[in-house]
Coordinates of C-alpha atoms and ligand atoms in Angstrom, one line a residue:
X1 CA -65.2 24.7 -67.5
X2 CA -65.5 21.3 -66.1
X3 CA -62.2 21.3 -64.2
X4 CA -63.5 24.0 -62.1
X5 CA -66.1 21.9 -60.5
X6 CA -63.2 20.5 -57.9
X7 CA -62.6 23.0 -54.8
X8 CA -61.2 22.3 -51.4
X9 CA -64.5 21.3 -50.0
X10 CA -64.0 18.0 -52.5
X11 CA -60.8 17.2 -50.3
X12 CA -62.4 18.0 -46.7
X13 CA -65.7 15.4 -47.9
X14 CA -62.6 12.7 -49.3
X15 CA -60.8 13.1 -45.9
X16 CA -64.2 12.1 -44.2
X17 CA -65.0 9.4 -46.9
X18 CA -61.8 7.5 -46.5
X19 CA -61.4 7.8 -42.6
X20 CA -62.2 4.4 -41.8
X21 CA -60.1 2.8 -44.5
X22 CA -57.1 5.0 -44.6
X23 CA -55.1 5.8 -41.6
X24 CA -52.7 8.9 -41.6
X25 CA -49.0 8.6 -42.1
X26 CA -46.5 9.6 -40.3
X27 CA -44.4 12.7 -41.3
X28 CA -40.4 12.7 -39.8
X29 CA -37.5 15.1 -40.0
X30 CA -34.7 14.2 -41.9
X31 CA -31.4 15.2 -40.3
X32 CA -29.2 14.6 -43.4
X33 CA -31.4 16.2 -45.9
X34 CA -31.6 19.5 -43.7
X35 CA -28.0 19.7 -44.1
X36 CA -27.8 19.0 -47.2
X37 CA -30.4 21.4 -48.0
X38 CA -29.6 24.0 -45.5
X39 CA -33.2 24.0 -44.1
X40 CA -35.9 21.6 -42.3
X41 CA -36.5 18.7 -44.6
X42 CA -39.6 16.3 -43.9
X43 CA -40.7 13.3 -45.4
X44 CA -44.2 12.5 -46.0
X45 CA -44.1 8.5 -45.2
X46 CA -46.6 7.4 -47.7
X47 CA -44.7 4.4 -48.1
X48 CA -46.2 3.2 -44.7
X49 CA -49.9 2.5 -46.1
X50 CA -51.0 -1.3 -45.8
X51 CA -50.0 -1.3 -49.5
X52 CA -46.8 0.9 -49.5
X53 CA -48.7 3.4 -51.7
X54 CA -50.3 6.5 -51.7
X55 CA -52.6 5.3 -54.2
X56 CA -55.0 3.8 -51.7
X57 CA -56.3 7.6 -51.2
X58 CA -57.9 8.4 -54.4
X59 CA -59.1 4.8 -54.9
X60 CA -60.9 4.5 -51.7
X61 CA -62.7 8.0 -52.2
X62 CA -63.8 7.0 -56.2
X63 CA -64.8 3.9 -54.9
X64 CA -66.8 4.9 -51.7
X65 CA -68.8 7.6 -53.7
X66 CA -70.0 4.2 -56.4
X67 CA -73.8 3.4 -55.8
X68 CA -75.1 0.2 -55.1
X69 CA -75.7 -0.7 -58.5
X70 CA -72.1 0.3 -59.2
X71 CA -70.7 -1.5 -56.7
X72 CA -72.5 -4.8 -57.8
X73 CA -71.1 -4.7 -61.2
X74 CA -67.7 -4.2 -60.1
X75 CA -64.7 -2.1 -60.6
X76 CA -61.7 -2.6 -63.4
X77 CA -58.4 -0.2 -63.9
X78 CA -55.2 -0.1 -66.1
X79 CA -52.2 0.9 -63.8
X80 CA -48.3 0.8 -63.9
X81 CA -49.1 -1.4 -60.4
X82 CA -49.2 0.6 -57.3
X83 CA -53.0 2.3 -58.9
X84 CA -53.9 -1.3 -59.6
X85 CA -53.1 -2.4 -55.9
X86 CA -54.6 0.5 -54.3
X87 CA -58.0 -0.8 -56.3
X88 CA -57.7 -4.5 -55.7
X89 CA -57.1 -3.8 -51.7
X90 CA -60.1 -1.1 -51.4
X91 CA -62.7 -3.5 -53.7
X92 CA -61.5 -6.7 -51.6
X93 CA -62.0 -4.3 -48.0
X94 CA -66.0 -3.3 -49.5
X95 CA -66.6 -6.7 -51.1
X96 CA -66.5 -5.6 -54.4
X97 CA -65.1 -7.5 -57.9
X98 CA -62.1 -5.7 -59.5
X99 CA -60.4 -6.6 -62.8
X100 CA -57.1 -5.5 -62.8
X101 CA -55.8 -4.5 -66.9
X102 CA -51.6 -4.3 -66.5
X103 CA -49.0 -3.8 -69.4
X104 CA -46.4 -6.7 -69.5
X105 CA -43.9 -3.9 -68.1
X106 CA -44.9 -4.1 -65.1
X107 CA -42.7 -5.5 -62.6
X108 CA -43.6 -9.0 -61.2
X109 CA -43.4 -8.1 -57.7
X110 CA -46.5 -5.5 -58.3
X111 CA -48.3 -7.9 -60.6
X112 CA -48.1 -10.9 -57.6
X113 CA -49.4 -8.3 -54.7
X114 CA -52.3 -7.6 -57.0
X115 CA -53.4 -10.8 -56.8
X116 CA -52.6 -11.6 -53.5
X117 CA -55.0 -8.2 -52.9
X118 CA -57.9 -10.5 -54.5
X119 CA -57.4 -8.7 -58.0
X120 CA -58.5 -10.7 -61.1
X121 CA -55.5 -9.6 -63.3
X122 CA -55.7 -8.8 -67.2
X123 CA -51.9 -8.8 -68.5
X124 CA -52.3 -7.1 -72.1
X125 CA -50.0 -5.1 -74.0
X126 CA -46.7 -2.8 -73.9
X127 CA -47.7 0.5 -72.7
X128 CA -50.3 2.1 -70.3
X129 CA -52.3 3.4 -73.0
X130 CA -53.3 -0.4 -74.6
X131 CA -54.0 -1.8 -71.0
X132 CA -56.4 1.6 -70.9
X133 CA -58.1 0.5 -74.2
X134 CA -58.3 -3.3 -72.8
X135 CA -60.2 -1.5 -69.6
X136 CA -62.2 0.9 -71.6
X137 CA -63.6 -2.5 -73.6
X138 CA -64.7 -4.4 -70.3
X139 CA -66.7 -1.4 -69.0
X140 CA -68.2 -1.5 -72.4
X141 CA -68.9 -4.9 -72.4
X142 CA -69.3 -6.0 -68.9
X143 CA -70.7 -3.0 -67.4
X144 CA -67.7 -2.6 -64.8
X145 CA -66.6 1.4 -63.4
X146 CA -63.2 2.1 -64.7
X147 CA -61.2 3.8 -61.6
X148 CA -58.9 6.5 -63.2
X149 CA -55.3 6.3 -62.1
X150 CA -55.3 10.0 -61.7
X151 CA -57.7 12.4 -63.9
X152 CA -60.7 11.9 -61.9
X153 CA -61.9 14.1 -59.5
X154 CA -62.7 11.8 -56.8
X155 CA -59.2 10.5 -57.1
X156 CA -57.5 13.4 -56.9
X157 CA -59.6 15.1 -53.9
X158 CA -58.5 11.7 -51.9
X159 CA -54.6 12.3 -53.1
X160 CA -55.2 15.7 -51.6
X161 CA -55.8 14.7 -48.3
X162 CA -51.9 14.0 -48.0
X163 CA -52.4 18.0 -48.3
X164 CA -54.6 18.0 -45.5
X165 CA -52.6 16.2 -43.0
X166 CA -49.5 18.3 -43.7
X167 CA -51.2 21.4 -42.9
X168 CA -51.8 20.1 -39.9
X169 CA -48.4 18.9 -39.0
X170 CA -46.3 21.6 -40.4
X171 CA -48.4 24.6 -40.7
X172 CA -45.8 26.8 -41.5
X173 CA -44.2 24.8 -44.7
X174 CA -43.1 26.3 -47.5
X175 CA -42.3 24.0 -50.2
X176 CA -43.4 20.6 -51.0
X177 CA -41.8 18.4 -53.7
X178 CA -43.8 16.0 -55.0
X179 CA -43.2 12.8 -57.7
X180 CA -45.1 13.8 -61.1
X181 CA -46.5 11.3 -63.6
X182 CA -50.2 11.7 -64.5
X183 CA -50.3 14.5 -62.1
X184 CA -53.4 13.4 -60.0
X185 CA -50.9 13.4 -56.8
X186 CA -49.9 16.9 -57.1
X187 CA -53.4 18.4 -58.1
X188 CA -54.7 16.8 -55.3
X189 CA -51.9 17.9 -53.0
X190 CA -51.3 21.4 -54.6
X191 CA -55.5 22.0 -54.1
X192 CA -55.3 21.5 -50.4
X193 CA -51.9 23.4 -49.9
X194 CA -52.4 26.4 -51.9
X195 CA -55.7 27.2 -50.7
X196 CA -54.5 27.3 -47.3
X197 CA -51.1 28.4 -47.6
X198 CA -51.2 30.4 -51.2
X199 CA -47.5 31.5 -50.7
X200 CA -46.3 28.0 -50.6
X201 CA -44.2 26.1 -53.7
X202 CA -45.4 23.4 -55.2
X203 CA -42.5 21.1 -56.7
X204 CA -43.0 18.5 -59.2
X205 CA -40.4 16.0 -60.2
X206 CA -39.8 13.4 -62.1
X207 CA -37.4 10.9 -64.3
X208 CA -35.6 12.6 -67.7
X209 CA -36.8 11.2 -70.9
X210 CA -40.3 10.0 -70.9
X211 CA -41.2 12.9 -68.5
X212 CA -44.7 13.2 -70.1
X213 CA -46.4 16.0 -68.0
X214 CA -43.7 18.1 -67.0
X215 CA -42.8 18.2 -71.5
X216 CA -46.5 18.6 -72.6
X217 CA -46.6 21.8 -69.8
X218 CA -43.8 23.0 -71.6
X219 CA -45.2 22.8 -75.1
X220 CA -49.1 23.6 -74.0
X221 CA -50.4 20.9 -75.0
X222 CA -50.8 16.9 -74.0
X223 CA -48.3 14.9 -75.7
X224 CA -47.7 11.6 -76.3
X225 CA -44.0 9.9 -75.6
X226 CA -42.6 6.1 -76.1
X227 CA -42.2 4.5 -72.4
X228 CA -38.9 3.6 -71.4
X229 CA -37.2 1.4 -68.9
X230 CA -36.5 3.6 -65.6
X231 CA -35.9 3.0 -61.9
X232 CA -38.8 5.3 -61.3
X233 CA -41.5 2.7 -63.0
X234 CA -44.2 4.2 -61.5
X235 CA -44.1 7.1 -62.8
X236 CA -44.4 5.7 -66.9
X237 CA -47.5 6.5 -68.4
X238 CA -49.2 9.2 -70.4
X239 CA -51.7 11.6 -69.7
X240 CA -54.7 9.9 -71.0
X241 CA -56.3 10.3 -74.4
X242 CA -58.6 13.0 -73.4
X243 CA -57.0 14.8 -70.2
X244 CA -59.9 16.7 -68.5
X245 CA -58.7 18.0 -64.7
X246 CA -54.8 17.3 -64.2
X247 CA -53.4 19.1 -67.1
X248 CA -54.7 22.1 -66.6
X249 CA -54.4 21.5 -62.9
X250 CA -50.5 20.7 -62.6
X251 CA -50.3 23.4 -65.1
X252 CA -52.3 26.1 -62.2
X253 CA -49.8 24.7 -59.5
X254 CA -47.0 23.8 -60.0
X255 CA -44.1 26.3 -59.6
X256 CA -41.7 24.6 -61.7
X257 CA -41.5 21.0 -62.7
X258 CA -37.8 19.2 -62.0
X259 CA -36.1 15.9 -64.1
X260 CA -33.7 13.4 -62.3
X261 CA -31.8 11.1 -63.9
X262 CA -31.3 7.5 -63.4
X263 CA -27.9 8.0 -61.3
X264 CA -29.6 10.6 -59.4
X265 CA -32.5 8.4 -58.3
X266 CA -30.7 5.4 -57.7
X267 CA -28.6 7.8 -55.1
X268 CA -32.1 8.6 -53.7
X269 CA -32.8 5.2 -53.0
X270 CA -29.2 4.3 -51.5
X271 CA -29.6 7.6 -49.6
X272 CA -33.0 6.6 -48.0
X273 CA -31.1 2.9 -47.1
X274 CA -28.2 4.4 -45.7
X275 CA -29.9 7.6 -43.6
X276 CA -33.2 6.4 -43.1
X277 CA -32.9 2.7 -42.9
X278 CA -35.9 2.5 -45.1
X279 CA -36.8 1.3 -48.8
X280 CA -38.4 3.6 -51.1
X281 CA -39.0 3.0 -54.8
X282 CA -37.7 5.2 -57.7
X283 CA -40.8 7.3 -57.9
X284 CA -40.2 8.2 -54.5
X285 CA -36.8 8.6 -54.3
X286 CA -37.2 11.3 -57.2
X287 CA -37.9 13.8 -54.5
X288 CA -35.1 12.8 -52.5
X289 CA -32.6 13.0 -55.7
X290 CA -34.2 16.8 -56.1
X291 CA -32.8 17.6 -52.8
X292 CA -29.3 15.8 -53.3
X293 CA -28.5 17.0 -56.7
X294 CA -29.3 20.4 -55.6
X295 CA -31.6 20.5 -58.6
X296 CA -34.3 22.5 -55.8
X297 CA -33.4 25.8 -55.1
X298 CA -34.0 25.5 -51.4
X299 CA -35.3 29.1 -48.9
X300 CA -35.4 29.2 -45.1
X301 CA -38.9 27.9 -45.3
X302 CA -39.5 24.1 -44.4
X303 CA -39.6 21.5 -47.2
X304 CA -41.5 18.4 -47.9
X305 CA -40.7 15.5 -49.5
X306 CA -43.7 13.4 -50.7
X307 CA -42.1 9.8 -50.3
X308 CA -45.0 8.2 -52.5
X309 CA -44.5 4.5 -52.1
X310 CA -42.2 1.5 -51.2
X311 CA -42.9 -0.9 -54.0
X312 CA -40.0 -2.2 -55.8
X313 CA -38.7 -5.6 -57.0
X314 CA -35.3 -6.7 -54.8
X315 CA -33.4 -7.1 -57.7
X316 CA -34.4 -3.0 -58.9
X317 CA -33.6 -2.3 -55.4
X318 CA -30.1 -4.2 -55.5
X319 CA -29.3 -2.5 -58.9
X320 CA -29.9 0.8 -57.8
X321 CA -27.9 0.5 -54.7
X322 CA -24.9 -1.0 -57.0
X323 CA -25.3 1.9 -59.4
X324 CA -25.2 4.6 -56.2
X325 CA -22.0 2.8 -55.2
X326 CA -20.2 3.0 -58.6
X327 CA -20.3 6.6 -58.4
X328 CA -20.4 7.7 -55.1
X329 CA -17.1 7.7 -52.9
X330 CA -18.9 6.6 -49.4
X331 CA -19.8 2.8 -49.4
X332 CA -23.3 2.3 -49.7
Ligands
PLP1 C1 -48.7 6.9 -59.2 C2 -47.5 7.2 -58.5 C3 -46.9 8.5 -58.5 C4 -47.4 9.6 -59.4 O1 -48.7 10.0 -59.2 P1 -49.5 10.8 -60.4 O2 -50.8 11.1 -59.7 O3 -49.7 9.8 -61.5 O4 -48.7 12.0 -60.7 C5 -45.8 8.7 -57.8 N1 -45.3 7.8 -57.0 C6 -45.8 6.5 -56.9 C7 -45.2 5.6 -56.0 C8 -47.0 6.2 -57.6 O5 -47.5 5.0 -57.5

């Protein structure tokens, strides 16, 4: 079985790999959360990358192990933006060409940074899957190395170095709740966790309706769902046309998988602005509405809240704060 080829030893080698591109992040208490959740709450700041990302990880490790040859040719990828960043910034750091394939969903603020990265951008289509098929063409055609958003193995040992660095600061955690859309995130993080720490629970979560992984774990099978509009953009997406690692991967981790509604994670974001004094995007703030909407069951055991990234138009961010104020008594 192919999927078995990816152990632990894959994440120690990414964490060497991507050293002198990627610095760690910090992780912080939160105050109000442990109240709210009647134990220690952290949050992982992955939001505090040069591109407000966690994405930089896996990118940097697929792109590090290319060849020369590879390298030469260039890199191309289809992403819902923060993916797409995270491969514009790493090419541009190596001097390597990157071609950038986006659906016209994508929110201008992401499609702009690509650029500004030194990204050649290819707008084309509605949905993830038809930027994929634009993608899978040029690496056809033009000999480029398509980088995988998440169901890769190189990506996914360099998302689970976040793993890695929690260990380290928090030794003794005991759950970890993490934003789910292709699933390469947790994989990555649930590899390096549960190794060390196999009594730990892995937590993903993300926005109701086009919740494709956490619905296709349900059923057994990879499905396919219609994209919708949500605060939580980065998270749209299906699983790929032929899903080889995360699957079956998220399926092996994950304790439960968790949906938040759009209410819930436009609180998450207010919350973060409010307590924290920070911006996190919908995808992020997924974890934070798991905590506030006591949709987590919390235990005595610490908890960690992936905070996966910071990008987000002003006007999403002014929308969700408005929607957090309409229904919540405290002004935001
Ligand atoms: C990509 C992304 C996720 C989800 O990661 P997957 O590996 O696709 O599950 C979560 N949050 C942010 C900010 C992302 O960019």
């Amino acid at each position: 079985m192919e999927r078995l080829s990816l152990d632990i030893s894959d994440v120690w080698l990414a964490r060497k790999r991507i050293a002198s591109l990627i610095k760690k992040t910090p992780l912080v208490k939160s105050t109000e959360l442990s109240r709210c959740a009647g134990c220690p709450v952290y949050l992982k700041m992955e939001t505090q990358h040069e591109i407000h990302a966690f994405k930089v990880r896996g990118a940097a490790n697929k792109i590090l192990s290319l060849n020369q040859k590879e390298r030469a040719r260039g890199v191309t990828t289809f992403s819902t933006g923060n993916h797409g960043m995270a491969v514009a910034w790493v090419a541009s750091r190596l001097g390597i060409p990157a071609v950038i394939c986006v659906s016209r969903r994508v929110p201008a603020a992401k499609t702009e940074a690509i650029q500004r990265l030194g990204g050649r951008l290819h707008i084309h289509g509605e949905s993830q899957d038809e930027a994929e098929a634009e993608c899978v063409r040029l690496e056809r055609e033009e000999g480029l190395t398509v980088i995988s958003p998440f169901d890769d193995p190189w990506v996914i040992a360099g998302q689970g170095t976040i793993g890695l660095e929690l260990l380290e600061d928090l030794p003794e955690l005991g759950s970890v709740i993490i934003p789910l859309s292709g699933g390469g995130l947790l994989s990555g993080i649930g590899l390096a966790v549960k190794t060390n720490r196999p009594t730990s629970r892995i937590i993903g979560v993300s926005m109701e309706g086009p919740a494709v992984m956490h619905y296709s774990l349900k059923k057994g099978k990879t499905l396919v769902m219609p994209e919708r509009t949500t605060l939580a953009d980065s998270l749209l997406g299906g699983l790929g046309t032929d899903n080889r690692y995360t699957f079956h991967m998220v399926g092996d981790l994950a304790d439960q998988t968790l949906l938040v509604s759009e209410r819930e994670i436009a609180e998450g974001i207010a919350f973060m602005l409010n307590h924290h004094r920070t911006v996190v995007e919908g995808a992020a703030a997924t974890t934070i509405a798991a905590i506030l909407s006591r949709k987590f069951k919390p235990d005595p055991q610490p908890v960690v809240l992936i905070l996966s990234g910071a990008n987000l138009d002003p006007s999403t961010l002014f929308q969700a704060v408005r929607m957090a104020a309409n229904h919540t008594k405290d002004p935001v």
